[in-house]
mmCIF file of C-alpha atoms in Angstrom:
data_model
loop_
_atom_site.group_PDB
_atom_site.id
_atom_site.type_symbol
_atom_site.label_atom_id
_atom_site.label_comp_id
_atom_site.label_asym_id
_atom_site.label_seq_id
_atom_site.Cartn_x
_atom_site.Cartn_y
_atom_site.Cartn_z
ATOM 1 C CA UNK A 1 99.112 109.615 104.934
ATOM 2 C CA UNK A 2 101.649 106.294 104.881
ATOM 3 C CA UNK A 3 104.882 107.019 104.393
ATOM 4 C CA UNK A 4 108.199 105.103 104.396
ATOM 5 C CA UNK A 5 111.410 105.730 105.183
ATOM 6 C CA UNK A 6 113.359 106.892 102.033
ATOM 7 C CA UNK A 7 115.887 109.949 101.241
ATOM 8 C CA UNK A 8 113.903 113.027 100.008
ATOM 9 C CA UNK A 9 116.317 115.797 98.657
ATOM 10 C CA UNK A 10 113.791 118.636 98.132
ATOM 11 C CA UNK A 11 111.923 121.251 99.915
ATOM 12 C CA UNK A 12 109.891 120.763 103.334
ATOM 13 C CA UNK A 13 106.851 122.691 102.184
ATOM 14 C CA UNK A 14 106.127 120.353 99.741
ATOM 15 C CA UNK A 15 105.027 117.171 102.347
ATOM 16 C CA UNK A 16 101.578 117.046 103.355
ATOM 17 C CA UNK A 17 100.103 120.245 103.798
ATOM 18 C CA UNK A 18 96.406 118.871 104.747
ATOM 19 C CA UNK A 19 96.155 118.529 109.113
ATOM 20 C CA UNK A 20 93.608 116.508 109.815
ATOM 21 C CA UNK A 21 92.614 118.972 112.134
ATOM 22 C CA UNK A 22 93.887 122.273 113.936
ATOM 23 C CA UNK A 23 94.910 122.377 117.583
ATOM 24 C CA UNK A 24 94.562 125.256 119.687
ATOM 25 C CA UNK A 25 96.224 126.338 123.023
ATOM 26 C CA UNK A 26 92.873 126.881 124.565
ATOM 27 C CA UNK A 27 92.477 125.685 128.198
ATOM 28 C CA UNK A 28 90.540 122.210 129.235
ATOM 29 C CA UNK A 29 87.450 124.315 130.440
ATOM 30 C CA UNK A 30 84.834 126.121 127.360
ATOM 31 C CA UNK A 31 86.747 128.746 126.063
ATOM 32 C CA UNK A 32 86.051 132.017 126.542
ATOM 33 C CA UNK A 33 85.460 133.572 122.601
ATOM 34 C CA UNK A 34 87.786 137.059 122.180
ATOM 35 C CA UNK A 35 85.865 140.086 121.181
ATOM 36 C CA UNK A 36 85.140 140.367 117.674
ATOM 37 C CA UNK A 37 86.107 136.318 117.416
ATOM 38 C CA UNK A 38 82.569 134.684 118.766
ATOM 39 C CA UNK A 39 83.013 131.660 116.821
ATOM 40 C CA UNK A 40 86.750 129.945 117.483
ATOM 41 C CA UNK A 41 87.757 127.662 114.513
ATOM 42 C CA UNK A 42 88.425 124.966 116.944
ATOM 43 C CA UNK A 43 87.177 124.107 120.593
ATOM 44 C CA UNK A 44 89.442 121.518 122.330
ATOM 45 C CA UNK A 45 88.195 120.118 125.872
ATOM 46 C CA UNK A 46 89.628 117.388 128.191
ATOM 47 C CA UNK A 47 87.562 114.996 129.634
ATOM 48 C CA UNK A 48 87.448 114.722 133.005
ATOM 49 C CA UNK A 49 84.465 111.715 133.359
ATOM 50 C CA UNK A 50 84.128 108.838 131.457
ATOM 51 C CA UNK A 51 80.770 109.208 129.171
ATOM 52 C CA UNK A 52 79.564 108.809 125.634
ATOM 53 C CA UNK A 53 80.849 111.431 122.929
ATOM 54 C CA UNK A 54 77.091 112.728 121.940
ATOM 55 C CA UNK A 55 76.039 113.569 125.873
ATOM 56 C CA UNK A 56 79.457 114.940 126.665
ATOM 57 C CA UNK A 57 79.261 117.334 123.083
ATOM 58 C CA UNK A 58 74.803 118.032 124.290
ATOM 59 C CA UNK A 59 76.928 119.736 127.315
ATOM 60 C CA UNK A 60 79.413 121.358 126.074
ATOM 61 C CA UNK A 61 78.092 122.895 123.046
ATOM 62 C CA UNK A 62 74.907 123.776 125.145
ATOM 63 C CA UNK A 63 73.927 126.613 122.791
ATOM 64 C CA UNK A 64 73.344 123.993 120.037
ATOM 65 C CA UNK A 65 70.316 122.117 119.566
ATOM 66 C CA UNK A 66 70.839 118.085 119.530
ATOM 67 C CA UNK A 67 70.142 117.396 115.776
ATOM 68 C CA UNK A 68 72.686 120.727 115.222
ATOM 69 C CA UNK A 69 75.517 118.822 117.589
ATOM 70 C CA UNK A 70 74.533 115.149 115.491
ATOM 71 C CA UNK A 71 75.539 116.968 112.459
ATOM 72 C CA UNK A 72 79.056 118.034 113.184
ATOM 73 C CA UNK A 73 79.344 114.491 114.640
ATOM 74 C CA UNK A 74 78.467 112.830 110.996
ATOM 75 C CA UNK A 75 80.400 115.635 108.779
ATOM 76 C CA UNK A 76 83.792 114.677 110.728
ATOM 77 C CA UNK A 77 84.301 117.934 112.494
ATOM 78 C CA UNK A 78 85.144 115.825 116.583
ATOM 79 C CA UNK A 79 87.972 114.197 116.405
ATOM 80 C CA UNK A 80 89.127 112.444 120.233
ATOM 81 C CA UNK A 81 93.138 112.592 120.850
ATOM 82 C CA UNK A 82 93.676 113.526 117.436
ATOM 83 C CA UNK A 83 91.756 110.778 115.561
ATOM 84 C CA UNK A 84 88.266 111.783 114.187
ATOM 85 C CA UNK A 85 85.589 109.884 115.002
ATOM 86 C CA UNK A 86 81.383 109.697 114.255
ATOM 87 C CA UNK A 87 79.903 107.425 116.537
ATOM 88 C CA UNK A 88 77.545 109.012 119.111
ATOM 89 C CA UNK A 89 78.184 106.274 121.895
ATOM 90 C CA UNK A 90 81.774 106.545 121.305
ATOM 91 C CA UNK A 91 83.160 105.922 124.585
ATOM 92 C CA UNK A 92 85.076 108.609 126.381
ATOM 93 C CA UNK A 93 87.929 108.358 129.273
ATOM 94 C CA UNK A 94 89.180 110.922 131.444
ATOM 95 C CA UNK A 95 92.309 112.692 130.068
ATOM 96 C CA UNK A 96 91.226 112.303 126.605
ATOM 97 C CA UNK A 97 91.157 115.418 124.326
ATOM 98 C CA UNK A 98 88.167 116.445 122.395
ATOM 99 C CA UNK A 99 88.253 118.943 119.341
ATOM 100 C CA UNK A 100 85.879 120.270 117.730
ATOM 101 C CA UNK A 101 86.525 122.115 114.598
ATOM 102 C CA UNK A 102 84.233 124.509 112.530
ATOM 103 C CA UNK A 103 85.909 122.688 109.048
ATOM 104 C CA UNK A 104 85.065 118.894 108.186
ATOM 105 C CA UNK A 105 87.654 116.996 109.169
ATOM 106 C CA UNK A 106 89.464 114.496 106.531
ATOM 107 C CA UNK A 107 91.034 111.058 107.056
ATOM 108 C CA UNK A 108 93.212 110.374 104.567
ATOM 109 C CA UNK A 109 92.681 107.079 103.278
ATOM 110 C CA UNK A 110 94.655 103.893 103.648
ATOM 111 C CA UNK A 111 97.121 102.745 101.008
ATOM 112 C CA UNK A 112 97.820 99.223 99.967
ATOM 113 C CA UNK A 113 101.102 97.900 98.720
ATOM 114 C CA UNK A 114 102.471 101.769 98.430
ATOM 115 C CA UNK A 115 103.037 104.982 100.238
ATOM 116 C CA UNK A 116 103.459 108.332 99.486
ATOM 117 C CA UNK A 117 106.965 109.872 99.757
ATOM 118 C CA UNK A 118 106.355 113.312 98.173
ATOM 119 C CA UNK A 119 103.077 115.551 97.064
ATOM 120 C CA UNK A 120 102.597 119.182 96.228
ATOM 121 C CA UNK A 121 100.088 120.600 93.864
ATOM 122 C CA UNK A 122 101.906 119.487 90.844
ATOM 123 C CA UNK A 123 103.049 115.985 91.526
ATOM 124 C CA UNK A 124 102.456 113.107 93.930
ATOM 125 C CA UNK A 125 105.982 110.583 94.244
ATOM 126 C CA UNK A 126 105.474 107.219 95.528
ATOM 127 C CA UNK A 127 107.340 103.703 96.583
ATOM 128 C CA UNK A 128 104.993 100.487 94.883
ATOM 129 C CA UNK A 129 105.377 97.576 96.121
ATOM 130 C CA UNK A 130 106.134 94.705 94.226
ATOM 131 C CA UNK A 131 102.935 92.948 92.684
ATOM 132 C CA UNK A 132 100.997 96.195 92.639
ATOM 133 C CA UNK A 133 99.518 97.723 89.167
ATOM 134 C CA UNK A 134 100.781 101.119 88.349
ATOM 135 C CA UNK A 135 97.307 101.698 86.110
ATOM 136 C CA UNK A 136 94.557 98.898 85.339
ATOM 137 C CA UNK A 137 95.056 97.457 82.158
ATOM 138 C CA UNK A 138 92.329 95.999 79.839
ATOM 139 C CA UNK A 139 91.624 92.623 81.376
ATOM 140 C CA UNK A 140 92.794 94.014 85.051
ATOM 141 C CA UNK A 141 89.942 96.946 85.682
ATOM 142 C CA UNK A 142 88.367 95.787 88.622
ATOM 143 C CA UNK A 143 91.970 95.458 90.086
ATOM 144 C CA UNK A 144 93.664 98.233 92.821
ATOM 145 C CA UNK A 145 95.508 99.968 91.194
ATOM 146 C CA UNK A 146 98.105 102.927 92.419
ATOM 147 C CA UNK A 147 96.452 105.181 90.135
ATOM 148 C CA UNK A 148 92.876 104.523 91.288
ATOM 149 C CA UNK A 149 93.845 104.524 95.298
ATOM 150 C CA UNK A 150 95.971 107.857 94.649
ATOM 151 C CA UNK A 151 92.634 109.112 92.363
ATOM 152 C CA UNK A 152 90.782 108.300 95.584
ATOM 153 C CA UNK A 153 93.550 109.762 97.530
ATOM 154 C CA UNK A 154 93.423 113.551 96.155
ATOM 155 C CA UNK A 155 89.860 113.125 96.018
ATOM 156 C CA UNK A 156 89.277 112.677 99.328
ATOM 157 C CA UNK A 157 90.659 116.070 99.846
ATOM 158 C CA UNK A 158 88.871 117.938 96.521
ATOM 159 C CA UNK A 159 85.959 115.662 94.793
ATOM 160 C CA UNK A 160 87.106 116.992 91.762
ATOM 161 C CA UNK A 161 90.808 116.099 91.886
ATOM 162 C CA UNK A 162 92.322 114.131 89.438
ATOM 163 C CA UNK A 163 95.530 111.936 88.536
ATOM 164 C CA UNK A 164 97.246 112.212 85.658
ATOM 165 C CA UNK A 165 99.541 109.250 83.895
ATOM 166 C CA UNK A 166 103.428 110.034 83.603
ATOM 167 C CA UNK A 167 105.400 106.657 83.493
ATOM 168 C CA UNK A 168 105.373 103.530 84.631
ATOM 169 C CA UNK A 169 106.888 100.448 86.600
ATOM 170 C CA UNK A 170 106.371 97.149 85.668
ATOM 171 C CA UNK A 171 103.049 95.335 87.897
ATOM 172 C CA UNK A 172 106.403 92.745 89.523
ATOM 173 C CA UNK A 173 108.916 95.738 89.884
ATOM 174 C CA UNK A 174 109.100 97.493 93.396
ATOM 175 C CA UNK A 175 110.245 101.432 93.804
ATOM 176 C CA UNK A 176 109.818 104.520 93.422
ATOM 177 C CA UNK A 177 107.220 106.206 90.222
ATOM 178 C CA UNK A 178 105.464 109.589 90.081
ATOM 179 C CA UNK A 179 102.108 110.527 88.720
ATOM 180 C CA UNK A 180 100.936 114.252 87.987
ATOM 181 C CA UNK A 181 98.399 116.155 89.680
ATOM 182 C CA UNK A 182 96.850 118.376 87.102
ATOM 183 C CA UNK A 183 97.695 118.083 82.821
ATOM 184 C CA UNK A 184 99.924 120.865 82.626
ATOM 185 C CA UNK A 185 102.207 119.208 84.880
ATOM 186 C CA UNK A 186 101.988 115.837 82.983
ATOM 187 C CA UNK A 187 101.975 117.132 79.685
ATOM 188 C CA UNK A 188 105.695 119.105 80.896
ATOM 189 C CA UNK A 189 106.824 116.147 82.039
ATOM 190 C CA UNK A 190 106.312 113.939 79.459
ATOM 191 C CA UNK A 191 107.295 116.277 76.659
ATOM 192 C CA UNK A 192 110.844 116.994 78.082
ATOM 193 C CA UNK A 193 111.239 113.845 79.962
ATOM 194 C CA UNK A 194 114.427 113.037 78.823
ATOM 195 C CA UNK A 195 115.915 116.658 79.774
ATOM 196 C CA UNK A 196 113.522 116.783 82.697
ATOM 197 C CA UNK A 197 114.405 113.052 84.636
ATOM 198 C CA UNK A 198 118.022 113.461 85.635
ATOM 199 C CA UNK A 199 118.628 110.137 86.800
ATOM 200 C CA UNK A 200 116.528 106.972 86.907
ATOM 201 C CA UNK A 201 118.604 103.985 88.777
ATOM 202 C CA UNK A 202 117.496 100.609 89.594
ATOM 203 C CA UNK A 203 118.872 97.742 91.124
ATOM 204 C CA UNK A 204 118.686 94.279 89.249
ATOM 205 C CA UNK A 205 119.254 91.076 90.931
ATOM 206 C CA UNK A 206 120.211 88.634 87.875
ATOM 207 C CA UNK A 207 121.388 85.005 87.578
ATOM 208 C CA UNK A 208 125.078 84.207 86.979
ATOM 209 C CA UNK A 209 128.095 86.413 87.593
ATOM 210 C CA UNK A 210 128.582 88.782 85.220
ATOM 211 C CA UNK A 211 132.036 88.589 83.820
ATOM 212 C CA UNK A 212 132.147 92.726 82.563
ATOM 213 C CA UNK A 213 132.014 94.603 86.330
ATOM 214 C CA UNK A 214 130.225 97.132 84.222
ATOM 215 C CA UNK A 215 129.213 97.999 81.207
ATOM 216 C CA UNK A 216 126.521 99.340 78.478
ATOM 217 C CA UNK A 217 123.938 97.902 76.341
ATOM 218 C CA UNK A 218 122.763 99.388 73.394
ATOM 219 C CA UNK A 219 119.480 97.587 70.800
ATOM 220 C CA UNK A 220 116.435 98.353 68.993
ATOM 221 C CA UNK A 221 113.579 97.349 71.038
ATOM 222 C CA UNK A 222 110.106 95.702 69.660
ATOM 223 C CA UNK A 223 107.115 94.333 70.769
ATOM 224 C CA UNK A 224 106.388 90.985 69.425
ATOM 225 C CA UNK A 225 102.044 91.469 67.960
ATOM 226 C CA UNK A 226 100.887 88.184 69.651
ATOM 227 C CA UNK A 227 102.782 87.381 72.510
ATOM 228 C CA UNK A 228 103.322 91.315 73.582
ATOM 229 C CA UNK A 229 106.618 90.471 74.714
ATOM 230 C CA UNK A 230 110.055 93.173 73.822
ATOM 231 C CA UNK A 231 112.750 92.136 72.382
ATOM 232 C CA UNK A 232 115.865 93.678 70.589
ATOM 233 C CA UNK A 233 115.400 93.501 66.758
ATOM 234 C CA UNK A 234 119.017 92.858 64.853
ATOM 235 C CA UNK A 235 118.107 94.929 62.614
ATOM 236 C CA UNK A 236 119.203 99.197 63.251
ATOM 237 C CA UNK A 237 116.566 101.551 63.166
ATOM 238 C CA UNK A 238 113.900 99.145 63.405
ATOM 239 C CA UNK A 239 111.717 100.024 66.890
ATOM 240 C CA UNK A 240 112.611 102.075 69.417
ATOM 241 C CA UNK A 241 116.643 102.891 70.502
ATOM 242 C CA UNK A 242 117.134 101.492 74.037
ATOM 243 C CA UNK A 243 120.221 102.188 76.547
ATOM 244 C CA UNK A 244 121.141 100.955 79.587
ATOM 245 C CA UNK A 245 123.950 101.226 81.945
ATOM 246 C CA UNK A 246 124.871 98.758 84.318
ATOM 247 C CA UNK A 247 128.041 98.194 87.181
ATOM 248 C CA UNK A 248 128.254 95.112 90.026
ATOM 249 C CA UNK A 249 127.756 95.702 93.366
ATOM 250 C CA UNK A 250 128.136 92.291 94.342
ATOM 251 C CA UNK A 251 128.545 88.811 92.584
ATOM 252 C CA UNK A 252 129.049 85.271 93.403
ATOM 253 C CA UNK A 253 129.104 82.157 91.128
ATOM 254 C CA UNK A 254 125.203 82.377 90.709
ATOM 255 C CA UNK A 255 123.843 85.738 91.164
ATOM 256 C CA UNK A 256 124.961 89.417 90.411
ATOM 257 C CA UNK A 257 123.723 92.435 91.797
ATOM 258 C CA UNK A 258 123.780 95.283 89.560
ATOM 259 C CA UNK A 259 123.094 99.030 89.943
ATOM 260 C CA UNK A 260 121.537 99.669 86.424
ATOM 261 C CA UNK A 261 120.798 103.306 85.093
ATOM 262 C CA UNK A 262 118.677 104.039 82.059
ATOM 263 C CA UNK A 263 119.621 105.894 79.030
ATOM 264 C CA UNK A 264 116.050 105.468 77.632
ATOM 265 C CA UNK A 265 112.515 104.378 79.351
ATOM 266 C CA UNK A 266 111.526 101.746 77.293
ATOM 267 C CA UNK A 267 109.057 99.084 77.912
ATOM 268 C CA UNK A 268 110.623 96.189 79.774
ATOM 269 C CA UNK A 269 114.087 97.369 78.726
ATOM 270 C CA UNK A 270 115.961 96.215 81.203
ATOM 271 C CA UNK A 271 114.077 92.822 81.634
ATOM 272 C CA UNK A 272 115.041 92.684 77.638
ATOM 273 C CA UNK A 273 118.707 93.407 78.326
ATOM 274 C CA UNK A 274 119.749 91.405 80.745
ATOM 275 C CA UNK A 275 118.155 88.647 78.760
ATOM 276 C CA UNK A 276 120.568 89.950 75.659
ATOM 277 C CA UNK A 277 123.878 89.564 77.701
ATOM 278 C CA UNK A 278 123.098 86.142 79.135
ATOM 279 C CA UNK A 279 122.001 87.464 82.538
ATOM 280 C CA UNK A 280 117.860 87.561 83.051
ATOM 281 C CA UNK A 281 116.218 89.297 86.131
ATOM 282 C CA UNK A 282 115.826 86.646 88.561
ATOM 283 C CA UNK A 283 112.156 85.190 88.903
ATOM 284 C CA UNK A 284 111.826 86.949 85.338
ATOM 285 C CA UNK A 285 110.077 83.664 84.002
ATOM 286 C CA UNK A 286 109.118 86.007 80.626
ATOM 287 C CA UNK A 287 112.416 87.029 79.641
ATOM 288 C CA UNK A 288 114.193 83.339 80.329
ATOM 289 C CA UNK A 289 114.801 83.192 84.315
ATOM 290 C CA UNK A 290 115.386 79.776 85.750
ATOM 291 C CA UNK A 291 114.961 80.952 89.328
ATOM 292 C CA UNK A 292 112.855 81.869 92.081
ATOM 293 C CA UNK A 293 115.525 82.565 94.439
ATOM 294 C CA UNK A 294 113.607 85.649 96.174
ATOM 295 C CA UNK A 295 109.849 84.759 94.985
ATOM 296 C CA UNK A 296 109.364 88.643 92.976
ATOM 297 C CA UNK A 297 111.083 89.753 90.295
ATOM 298 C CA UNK A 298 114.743 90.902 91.437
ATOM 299 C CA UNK A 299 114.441 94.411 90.133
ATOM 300 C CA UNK A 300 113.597 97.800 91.937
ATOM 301 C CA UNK A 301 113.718 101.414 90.928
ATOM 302 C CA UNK A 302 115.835 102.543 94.135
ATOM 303 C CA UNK A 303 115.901 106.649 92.964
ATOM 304 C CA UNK A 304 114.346 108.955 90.519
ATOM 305 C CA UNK A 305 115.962 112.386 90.264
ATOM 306 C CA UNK A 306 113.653 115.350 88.602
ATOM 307 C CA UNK A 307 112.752 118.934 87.659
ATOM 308 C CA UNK A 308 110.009 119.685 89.102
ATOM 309 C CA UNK A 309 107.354 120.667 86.256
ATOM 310 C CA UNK A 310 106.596 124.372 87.302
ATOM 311 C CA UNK A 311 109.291 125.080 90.016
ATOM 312 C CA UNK A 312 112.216 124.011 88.083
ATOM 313 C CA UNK A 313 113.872 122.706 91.298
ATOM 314 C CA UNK A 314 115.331 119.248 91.267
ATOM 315 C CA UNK A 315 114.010 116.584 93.692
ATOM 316 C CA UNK A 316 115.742 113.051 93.965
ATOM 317 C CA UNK A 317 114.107 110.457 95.768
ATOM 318 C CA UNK A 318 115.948 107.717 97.373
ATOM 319 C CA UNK A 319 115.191 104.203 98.792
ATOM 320 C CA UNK A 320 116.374 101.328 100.221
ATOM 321 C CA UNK A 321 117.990 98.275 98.297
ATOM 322 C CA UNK A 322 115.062 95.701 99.199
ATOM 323 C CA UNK A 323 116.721 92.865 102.019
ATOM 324 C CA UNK A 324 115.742 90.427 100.029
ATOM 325 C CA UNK A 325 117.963 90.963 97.176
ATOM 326 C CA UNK A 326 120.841 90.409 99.220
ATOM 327 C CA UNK A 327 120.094 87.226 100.581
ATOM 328 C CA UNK A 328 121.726 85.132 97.650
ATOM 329 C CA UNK A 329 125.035 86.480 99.008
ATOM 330 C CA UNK A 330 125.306 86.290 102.770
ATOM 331 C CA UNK A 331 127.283 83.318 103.629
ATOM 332 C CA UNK A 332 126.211 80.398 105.276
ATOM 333 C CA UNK A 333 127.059 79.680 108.794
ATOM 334 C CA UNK A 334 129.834 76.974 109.206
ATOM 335 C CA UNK A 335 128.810 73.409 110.149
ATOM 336 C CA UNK A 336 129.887 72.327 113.371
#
């Protein structure tokens, strides 16, 4: 499983509980089965010629007929220091460790553009990268998405393992996003998400210095029919209330960099708001950006703070401020 560094307030248990196989203490030599124990859940072996995998396995599991040995080859059940392999003419080097376990072994599957900072049986957390789909859309279905590799993810484990749809982050917005594991977990979640999400922060980098070193924004969001863009309506009670919360971390003449916390999960609300005070998202050509000082959109959800849907416990993930959003502010080296 990939993950990346990021602060993880929450209990240990929860991280990956699947080994990709289990090690024993048994010596280098066939091990000797305890009474009452003939068949050992693992075998482990060190090699102590170089050969090919299938004639050093023929030897050791001598009992076994060769077609019987091929088959825990192809189910996954040999892995060779720890990484499972299939191949028959896999080449083997003194020192290296064969295991053999009675249980199919599973890789888990490579992620693109994300990695997986938390999973239990309820939820899965994860950091997206910037330019990756949270879920396909209607023109984007042959696209990877996080929701199909995580779908693949769990199901790699249990065929019949599903994901389940909590929130979202925008396709051009990096950071951290959770999906639910089963529907009772979702369902919880969504129903009491605004007594259940404790704190949702991002960090915006926007064009121009703000003037107000922090402040809150207040509107009636809408979605325009054609062009499917938000925007704040003038008139009250028309669409949906959206609040956001914003202070500077750093500012020069051109750019800001603001620690934004929302009130409300609206669609594109913060996009929408810094637009309203004068201030768009750099790169945010949609919502009036005139620059493409970091080449993404300068906005990342940097921690998401819940209860967790059955053990009530909160988690709070933490990550990193991307580099990138600082480089409009490091000074430039004197000319000689």
């Amino acid at each position: 499983m990939q993950k990346k560094p990021g602060k993880f307030q929450g209990p240990n248990k929860s991280q990956n509980q699947n080994p990709k196989f289990k090690q024993t203490k048994s010596p280098s030599q066939n091990p000797t089965p305890s009474k009452g124990n003939q068949e050992m859940s693992t075998r482990q072996y060190t090699v102590k010629e170089s050969s090919e995998l299938l004639p050093f396995l023929i030897e050791k599991l001598s009992s076994l007929g060769r077609n019987s040995v091929k088959a825990i080859l192809a189910r996954g059940q040999v892995a060779v220091n720890g990484k499972a392999v299939t191949a028959y003419n896999y080449p083997l080097q003194p020192e290296q460790t064969v295991t053999i376990n009675k249980d199919k072994i599973v890789e888990d599957i490579p992620l693109a553009g994300m990695s997986i900072l938390h999973e239990d049986e309820d939820v899965i957390v994860i950091q997206k990268d910037a330019g990756l789909l949270s879920i396909a859309t209607n023109t984007k279905e042959n696209e990877i998405t996080a929701y199909r590799q995580l779908t693949a993810h769990v199901r790699n484990h249990d065929p019949k393992a599903r994901i389940f749809v909590v929130h979202r982050l925008d396709r051009d917005t990096s950071g951290v996003m959770m999906f639910a594991k089963n529907e009772k977990a979702q369902q919880h979640l969504q129903n009491t998400w605004q007594e259940s999400v404790k704190e949702r922060t991002y960090v915006a980098l926007v064009e121009g210095m703000v003037k107000k070193p922090e402040g809150t924004i207040s509107s009636w969001l809408k979605e325009h029919t054609k062009s499917l863009k938000m925007f704040s309506t003038p008139y009250p009670n028309d669409g949906q209330h959206a609040v956001t919360h914003y202070k500077t971390l750093q500012a020069n003449r051109s750019f800001s960099l603001l620690e934004v916390n929302l009130e409300t999960g609206r669609k594109n609300q913060i996009r929408v708001h810094m637009q309203d005070i004068g201030h768009p998202v750099v790169g945010d050509k949609k919502y009036g950006s005139k620059t493409k000082e970091i080449d993404r959109l300068g906005l990342h959800a940097r921690v998401l703070a819940f209860l967790h849907p059955t053990t009530g416990q909160l988690l709070r993930f933490e990550t990193h401020i991307p580099k990138v959003f600082l480089n409009p502010f490091k000074e430039l080296p004197a000319k000689k």
